[in-house]
Short mmCIF file of C-alpha atoms in Angstrom, two decimals:
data_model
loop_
_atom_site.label_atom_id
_atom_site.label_comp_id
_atom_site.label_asym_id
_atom_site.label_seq_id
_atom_site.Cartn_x
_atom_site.Cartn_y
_atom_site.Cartn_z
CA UNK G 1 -19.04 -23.36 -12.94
CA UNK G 2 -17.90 -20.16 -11.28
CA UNK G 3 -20.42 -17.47 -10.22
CA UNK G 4 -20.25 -14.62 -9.73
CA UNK G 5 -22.81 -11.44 -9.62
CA UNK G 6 -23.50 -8.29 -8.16
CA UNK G 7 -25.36 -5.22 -8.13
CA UNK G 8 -25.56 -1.44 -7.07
CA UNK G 9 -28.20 -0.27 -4.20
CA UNK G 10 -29.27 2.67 -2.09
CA UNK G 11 -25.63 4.18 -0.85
CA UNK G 12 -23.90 0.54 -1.19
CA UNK G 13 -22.41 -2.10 -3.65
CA UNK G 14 -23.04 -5.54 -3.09
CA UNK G 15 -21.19 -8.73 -4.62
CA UNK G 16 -21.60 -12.33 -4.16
CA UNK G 17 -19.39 -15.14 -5.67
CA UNK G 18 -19.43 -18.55 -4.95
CA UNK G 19 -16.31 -20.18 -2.82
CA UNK G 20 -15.61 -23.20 -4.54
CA UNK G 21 -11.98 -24.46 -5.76
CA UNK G 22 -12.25 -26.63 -8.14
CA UNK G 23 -9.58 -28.60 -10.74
CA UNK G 24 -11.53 -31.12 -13.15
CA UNK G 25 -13.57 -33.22 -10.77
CA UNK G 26 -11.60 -32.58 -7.68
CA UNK G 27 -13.16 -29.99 -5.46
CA UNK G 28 -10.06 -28.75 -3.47
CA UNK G 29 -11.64 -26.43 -1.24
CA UNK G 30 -15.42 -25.00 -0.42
CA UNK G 31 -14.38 -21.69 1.69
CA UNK G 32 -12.05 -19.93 -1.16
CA UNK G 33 -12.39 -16.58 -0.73
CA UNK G 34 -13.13 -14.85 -4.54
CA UNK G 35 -13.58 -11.45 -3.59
CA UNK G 36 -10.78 -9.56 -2.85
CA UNK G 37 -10.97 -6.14 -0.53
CA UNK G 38 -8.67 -3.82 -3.24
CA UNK G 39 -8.22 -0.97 -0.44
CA UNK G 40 -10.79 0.11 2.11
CA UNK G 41 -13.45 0.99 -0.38
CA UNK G 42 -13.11 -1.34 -2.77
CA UNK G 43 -14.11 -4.29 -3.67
CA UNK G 44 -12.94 -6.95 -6.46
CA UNK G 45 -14.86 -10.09 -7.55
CA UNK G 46 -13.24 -12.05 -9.45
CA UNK G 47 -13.42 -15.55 -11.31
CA UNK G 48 -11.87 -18.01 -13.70
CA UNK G 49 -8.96 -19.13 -13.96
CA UNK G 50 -7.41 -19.86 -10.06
CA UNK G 51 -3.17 -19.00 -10.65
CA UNK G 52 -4.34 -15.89 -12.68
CA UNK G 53 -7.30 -14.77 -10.32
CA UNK G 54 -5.17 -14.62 -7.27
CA UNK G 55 -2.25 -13.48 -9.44
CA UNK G 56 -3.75 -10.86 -11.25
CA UNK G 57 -6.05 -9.53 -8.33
CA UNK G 58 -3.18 -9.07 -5.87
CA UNK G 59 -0.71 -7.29 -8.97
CA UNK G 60 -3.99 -4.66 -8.79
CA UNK G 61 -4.36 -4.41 -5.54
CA UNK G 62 -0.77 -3.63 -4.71
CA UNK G 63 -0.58 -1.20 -7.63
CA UNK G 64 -3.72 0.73 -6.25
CA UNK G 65 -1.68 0.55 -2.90
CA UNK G 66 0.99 2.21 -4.25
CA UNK G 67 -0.77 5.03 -6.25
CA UNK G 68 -2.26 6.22 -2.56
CA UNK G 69 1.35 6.24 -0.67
CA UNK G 70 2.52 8.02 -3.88
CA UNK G 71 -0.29 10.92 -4.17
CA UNK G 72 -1.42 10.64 -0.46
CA UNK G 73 -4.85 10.06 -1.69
CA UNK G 74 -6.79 7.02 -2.90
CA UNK G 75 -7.82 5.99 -6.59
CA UNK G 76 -11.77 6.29 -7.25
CA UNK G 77 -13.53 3.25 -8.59
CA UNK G 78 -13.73 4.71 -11.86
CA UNK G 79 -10.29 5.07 -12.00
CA UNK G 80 -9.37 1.48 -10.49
CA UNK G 81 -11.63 -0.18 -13.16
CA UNK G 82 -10.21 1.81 -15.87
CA UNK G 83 -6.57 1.08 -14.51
CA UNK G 84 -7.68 -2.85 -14.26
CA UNK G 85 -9.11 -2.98 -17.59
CA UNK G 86 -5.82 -1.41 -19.22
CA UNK G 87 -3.55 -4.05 -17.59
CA UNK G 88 -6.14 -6.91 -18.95
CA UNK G 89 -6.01 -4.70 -22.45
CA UNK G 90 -2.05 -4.55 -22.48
CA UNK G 91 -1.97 -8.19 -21.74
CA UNK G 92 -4.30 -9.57 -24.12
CA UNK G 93 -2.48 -9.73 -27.19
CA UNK G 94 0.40 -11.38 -25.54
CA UNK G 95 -0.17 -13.28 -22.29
CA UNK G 96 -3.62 -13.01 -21.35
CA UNK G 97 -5.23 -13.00 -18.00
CA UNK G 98 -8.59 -15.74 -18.16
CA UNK G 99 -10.12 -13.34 -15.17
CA UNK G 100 -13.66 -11.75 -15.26
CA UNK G 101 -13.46 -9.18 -12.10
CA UNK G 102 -16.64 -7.33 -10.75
CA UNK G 103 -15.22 -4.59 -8.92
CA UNK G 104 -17.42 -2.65 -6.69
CA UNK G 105 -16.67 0.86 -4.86
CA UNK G 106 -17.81 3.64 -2.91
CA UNK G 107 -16.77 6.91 -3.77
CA UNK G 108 -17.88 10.22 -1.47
CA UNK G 109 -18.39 12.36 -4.41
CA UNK G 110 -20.26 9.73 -6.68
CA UNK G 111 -21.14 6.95 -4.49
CA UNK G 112 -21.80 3.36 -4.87
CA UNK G 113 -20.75 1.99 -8.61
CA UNK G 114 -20.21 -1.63 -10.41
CA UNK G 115 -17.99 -2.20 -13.08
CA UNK G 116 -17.99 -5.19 -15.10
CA UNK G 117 -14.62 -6.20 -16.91
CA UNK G 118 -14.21 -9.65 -18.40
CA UNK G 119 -11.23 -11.19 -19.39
CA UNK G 120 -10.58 -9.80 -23.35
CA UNK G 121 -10.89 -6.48 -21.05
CA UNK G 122 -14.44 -5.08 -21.85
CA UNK G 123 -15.24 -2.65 -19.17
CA UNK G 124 -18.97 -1.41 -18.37
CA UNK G 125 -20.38 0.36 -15.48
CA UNK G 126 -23.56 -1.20 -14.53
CA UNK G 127 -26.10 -1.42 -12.30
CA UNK G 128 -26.31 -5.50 -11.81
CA UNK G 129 -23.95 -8.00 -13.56
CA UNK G 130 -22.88 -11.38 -13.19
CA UNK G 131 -20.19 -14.09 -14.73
CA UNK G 132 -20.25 -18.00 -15.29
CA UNK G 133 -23.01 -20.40 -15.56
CA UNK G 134 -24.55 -18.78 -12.78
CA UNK G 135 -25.21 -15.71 -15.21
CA UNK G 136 -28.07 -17.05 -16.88
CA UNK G 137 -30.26 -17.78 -13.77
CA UNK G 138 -28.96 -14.99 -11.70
CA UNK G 139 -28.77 -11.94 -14.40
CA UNK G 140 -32.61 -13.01 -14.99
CA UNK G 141 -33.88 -13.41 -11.38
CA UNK G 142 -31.92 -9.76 -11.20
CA UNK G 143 -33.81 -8.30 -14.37
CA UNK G 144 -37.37 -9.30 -13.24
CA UNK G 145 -36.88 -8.30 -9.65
CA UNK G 146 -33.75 -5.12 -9.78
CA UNK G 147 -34.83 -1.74 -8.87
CA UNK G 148 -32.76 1.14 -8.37
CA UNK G 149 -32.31 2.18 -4.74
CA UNK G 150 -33.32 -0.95 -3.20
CA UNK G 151 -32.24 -0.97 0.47
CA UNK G 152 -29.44 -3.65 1.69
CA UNK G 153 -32.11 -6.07 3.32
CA UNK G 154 -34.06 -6.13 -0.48
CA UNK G 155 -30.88 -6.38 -2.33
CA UNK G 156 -30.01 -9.51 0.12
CA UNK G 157 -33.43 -10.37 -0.51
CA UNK G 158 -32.63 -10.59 -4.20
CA UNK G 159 -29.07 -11.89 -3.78
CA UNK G 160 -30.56 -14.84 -1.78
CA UNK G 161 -33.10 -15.45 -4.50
CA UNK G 162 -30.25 -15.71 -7.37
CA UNK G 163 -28.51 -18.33 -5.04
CA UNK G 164 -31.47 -20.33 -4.86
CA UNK G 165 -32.15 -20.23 -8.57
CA UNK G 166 -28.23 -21.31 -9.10
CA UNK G 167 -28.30 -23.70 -6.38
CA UNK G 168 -31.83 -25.69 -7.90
CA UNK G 169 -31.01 -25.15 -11.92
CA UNK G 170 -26.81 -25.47 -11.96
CA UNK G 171 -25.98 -28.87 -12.83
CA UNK G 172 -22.80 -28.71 -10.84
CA UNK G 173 -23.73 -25.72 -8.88
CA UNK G 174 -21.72 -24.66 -6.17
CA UNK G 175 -22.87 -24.97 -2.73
CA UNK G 176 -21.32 -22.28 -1.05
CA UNK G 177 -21.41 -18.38 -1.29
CA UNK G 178 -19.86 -15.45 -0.03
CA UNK G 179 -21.41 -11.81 -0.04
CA UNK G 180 -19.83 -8.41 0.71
CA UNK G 181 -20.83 -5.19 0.25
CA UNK G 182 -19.23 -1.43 0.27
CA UNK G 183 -20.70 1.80 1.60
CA UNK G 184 -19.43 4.65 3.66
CA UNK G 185 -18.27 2.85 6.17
CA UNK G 186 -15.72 0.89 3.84
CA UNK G 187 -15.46 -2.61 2.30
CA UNK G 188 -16.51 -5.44 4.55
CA UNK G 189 -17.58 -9.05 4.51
CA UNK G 190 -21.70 -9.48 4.77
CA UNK G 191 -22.81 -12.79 5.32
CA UNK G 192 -21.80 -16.42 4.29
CA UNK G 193 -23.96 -18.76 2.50
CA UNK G 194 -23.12 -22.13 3.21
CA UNK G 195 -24.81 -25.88 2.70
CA UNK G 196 -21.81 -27.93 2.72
CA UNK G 197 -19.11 -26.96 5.10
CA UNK G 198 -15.44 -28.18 5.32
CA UNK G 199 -14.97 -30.74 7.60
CA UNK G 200 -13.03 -29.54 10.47
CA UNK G 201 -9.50 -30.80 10.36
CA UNK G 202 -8.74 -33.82 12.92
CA UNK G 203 -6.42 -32.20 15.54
CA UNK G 204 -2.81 -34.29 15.68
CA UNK B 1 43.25 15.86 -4.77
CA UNK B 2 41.57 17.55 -7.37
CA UNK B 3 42.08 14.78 -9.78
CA UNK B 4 40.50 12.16 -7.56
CA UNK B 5 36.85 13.65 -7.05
CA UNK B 6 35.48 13.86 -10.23
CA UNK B 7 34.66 10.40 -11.54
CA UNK B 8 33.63 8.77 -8.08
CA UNK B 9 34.12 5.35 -9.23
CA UNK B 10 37.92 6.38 -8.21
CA UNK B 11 39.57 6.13 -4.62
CA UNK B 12 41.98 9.06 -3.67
CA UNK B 13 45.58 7.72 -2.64
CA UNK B 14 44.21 7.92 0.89
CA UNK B 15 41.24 5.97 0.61
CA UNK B 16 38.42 8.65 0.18
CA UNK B 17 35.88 8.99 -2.32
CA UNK B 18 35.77 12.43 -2.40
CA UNK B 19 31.82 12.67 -4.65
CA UNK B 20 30.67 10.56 -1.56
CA UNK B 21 31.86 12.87 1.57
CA UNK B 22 31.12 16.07 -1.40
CA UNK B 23 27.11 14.36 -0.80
CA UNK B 24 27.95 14.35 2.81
CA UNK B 25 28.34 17.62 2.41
CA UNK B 26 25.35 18.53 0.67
CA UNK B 27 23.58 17.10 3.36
CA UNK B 28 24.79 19.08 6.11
CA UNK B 29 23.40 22.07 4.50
CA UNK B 30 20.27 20.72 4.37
CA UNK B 31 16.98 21.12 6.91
CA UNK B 32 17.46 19.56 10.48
CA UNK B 33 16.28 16.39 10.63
CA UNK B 34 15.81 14.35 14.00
CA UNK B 35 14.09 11.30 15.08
CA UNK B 36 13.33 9.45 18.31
CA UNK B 37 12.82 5.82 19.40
CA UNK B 38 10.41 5.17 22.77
CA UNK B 39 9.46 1.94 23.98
CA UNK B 40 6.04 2.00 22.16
CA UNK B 41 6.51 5.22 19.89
CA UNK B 42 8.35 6.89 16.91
CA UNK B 43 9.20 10.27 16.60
CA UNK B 44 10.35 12.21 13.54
CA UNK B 45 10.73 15.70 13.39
CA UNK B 46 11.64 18.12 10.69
CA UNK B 47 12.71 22.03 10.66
CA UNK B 48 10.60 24.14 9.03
CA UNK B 49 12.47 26.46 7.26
CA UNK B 50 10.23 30.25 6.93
CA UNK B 51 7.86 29.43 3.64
CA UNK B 52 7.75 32.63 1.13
CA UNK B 53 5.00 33.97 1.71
CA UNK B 54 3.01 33.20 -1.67
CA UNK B 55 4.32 29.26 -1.64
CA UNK B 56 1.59 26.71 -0.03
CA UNK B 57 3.31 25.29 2.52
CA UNK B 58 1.00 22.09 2.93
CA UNK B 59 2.45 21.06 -0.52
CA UNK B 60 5.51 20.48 1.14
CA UNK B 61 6.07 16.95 2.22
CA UNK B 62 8.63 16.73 4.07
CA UNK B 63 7.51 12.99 6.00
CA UNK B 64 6.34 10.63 3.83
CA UNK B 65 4.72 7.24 4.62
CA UNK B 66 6.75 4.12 2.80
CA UNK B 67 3.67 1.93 4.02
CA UNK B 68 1.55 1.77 6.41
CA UNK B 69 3.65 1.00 8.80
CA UNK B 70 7.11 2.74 7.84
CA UNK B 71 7.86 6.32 7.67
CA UNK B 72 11.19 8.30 6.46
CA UNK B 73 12.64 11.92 7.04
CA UNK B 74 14.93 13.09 4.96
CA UNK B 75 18.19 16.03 5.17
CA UNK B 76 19.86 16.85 1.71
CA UNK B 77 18.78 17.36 -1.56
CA UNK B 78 15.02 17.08 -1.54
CA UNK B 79 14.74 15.80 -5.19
CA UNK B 80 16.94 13.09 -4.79
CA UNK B 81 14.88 12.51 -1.97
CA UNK B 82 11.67 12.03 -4.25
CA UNK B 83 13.50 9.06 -6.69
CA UNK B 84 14.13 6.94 -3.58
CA UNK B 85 11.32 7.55 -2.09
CA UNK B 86 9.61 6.40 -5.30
CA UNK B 87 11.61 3.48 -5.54
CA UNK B 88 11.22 2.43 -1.72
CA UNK B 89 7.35 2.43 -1.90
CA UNK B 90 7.47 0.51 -5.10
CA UNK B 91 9.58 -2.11 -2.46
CA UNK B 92 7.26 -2.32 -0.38
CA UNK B 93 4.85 -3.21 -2.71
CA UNK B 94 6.50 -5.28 -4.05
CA UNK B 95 7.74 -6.72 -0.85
CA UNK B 96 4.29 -7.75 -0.29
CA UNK B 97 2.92 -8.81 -3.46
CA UNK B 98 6.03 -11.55 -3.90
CA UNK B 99 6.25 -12.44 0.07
CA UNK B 100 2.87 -11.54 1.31
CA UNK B 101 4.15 -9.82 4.01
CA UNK B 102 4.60 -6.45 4.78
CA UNK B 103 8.21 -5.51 4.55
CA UNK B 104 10.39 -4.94 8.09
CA UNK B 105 11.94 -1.29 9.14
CA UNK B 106 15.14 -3.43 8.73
CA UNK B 107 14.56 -4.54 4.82
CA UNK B 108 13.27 -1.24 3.66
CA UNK B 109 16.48 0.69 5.53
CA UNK B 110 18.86 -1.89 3.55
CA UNK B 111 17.25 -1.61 0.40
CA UNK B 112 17.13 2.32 0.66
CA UNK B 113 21.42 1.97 1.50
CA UNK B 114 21.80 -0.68 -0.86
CA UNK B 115 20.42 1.80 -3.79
CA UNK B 116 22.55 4.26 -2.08
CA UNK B 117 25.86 2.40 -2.59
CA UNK B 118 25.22 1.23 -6.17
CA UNK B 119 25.63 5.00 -6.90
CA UNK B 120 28.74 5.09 -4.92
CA UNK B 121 30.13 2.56 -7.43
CA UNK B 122 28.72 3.13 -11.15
CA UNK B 123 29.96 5.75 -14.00
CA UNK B 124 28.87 8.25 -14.91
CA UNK B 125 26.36 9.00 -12.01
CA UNK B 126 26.37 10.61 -8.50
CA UNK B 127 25.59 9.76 -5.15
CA UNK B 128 21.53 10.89 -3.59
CA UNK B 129 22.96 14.04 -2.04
CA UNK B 130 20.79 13.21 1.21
CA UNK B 131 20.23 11.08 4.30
CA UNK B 132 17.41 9.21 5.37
CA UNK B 133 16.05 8.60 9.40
CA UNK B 134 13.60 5.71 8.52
CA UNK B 135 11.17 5.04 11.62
CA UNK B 136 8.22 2.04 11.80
CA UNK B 137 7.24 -0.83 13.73
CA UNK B 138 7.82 -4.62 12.85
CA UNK B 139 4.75 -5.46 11.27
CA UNK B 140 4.13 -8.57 13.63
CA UNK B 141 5.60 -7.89 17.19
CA UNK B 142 5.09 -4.00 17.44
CA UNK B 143 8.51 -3.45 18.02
CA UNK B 144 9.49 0.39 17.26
CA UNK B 145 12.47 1.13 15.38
CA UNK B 146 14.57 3.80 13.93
CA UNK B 147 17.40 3.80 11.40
CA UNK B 148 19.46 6.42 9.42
CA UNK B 149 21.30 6.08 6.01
CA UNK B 150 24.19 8.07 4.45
CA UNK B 151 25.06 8.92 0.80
CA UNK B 152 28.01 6.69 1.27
CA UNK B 153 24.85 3.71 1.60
CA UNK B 154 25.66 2.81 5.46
CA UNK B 155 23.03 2.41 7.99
CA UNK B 156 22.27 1.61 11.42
CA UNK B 157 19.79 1.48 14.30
CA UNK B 158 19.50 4.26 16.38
CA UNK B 159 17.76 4.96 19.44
CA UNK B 160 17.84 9.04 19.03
CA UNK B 161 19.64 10.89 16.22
CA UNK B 162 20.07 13.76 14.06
CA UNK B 163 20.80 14.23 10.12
CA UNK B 164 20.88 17.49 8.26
CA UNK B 165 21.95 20.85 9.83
CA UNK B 166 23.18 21.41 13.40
CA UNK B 167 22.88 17.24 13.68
CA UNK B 168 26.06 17.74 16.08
CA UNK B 169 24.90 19.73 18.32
CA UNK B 170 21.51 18.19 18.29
CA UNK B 171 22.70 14.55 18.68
CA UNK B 172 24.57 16.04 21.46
CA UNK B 173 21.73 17.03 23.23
CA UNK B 174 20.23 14.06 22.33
CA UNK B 175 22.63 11.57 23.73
CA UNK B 176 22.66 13.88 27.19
CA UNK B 177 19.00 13.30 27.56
CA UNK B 178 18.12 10.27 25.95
CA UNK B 179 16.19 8.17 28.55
CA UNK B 180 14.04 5.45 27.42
CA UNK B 181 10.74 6.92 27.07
CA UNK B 182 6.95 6.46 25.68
CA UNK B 183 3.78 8.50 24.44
CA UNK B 184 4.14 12.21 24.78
CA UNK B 185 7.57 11.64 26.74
CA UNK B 186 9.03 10.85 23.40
CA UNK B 187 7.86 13.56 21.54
CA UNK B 188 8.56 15.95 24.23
CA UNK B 189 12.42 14.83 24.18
CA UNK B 190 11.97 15.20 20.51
CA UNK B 191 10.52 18.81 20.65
CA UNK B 192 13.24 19.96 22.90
CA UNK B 193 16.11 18.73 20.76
CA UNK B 194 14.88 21.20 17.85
CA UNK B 195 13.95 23.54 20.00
CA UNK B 196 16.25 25.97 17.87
CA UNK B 197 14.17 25.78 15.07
CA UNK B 198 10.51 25.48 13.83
CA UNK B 199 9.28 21.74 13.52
CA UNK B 200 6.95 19.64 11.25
CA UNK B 201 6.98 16.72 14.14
CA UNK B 202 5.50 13.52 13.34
CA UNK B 203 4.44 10.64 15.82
CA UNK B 204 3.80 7.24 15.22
CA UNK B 205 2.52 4.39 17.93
CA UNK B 206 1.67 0.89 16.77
CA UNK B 207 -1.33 0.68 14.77
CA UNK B 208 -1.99 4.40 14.83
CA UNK B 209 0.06 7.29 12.98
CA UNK B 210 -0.71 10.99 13.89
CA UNK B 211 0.91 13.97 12.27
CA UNK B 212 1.13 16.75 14.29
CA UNK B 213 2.59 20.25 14.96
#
């Protein structure tokens, strides 16, 4: 019941995944944080399963860590996704990784991009993409209403819209989202979407 | 002694591991090293040896940044230097992926001598022909520090010292003048110990590293 979705704009990435922690019936948490800032302009979105999400997110984001103290210079997106997509490839046919990842980045040189990898490690650069349930209302609501270029309010516009869809035609759907987006100015939490938040806990 | 300093897995009848004070050695030949702790700053400096004229100098590393947080200067044998170098940021990776924590000036100083010292005592292999001045600040209470390890894999905290060449006469002058400083006070006592020779200096306060000179 995971979503996850994103797409490219005007000079900026944007992804949205839903925050929900969930084992069987049991919803553990409604604030998990699913997208992951992989350096400053970078982000990763990732869902499935929980102990290999966090597990296989942080492995990545330590190893693009150490590629910049080693060659004084960061990884591009391109070369992140490919680098993520090889570790999901080399893993496959022995241990695999349930993880679909949405990693968005901003490059000077070739700005905003998407790339979608899913878990048997198929790895497309794309405008708008999505994962889960969620996929089939949100990668339609995307296709009749995506243009390239769209400015950040639009593409909130539309990001709102896929929530709505999700949130009225998921059986189980998820009530609460996070968004984030990357441009120039580096990777950075947008906005929360919330209709159900955590109780506060009782102080002692 | 002859016969004791070729496999250094051996002792010498009076106690000395001869490939071990051969890498001390090696070091003292090497570029000037020196590095300064202030109250909220951490100065490392390096002698800049002339460049030939055709060679870029700005491929030249001669700080390097273990993390954000954690620099290291090096006197000795410059490719040693790059293995454990290597193998320190890998640590600190590391470090943080298993702990989630960034590592502490302390940990990354001890691992660096520990990998020193299991040279000291393997076959077949020789000691990193260099020493390390490691400066940074604890990652959660600011607090500056600096540290130096040997080829023989000891280390300590410092407040001021010197590696490489002319490190006597330079931690001399260091340990006349030391006074507990901060900001460009630091740097200045810093400057002035390698006045001798032409610096690479680099200065780090909490939070924000600048490379300069």
């Amino acid at each position: 019941m995971e979503c996850v979705f994103g797409l490219v704009g005007n000079g900026f990435a944007i992804v949205a995944a839903d925050t929900s922690a969930v084992h069987s019936i049991l919803v553990h948490k409604s604030n998990e944080d699913k997208i992951m800032v992989l350096d400053s302009h970078k982000l990763i979105a990732a869902s499935g399963e929980s102990g290999d999400r966090v597990q296989f997110t942080e492995y990545i984001q330590k190893n693009v860590a150490l590629y910049q103290f080693r060659n004084g210079i960061p990884l591009t997106t391109a070369a992140a996704a490919n680098f993520t997509r090889g570790e999901l490839a080399t893993a496959l046919r022995k241990n695999p990784y349930f993880v679909n990842i949405l990693l968005a980045g901003y490059d000077k040189e070739t700005g905003p991009s998407l790339y979608y990898i899913d878990y048997i490690a198929t790895l497309h650069k794309v405008d708008k993409g999505a994962f889960g349930y969620g996929s089939y209302f949100s990668l339609s609501m995307m296709d009749r209403h995506y243009h390239s270029g769209m400015t950040v309010e639009e593409a909130i516009d539309l990001v709102d819209k896929c929530i709505m869809e999700i949130r009225s035609r998921l059986v189980v759907a998820p009530p609460n989202f996070v968004i984030k987006i990357v441009d120039k100015d580096g990777a950075r939490e947008y906005a929360w979407r919330e209709s159900v938040k955590d109780a506060a806990v009782a102080s002692a | 002694m002859a016969r004791y300093d070729r496999a250094i897995t051996v002792f010498s009848p009076d106690g000395h591991l001869f490939q071990v004070e051969y890498a001390l050695e090696a070091v003292r030949k090497g570029n000037a090293a020196v590095g300064v702790r202030g109250t909220d700053i951490v100065v490392l400096g390096v002698e800049k040896k002339s460049t030939a004229k055709l060679q870029d100098s700005r491929s030249v590393r001669k700080i390097v940044n273990l993390d954000d947080h954690i620099a290291l200067a090096c006197a000795g044998l410059k490719a040693d230097a790059r293995v454990l170098i290597n193998r320190a940021r890998i640590e600190c990776q590391s470090h943080r992926l298993t702990v989630e924590d960034p590592v502490t000036v302390e940990y990354i100083t001890r691992y660096i001598a520990g990998l020193q010292q299991k040279y000291t005592q393997s076959g077949g292999v020789r000691p990193f022909g260099l020493s390390t001045l490691i400066v940074g600040f604890d990652p959660y209470s600011g607090v500056p520090s600096l540290y130096q390890t040997d080829p023989s894999g000891t280390f300590s905290a410092w407040k001021a010292n010197a590696t490489g060449r002319n490190s006597n006469s330079i931690r001399e002058f260091l340990e006349k003048n030391y006074k507990e400083t901060s900001g460009q006070e630091t740097i200045k006592l810093a400057i002035r110990a390698l006045l001798e020779v032409k610096v690479y200096l680099f200065a780090a306060t909490p939070f924000n590293i600048r490379l300069c000179g």
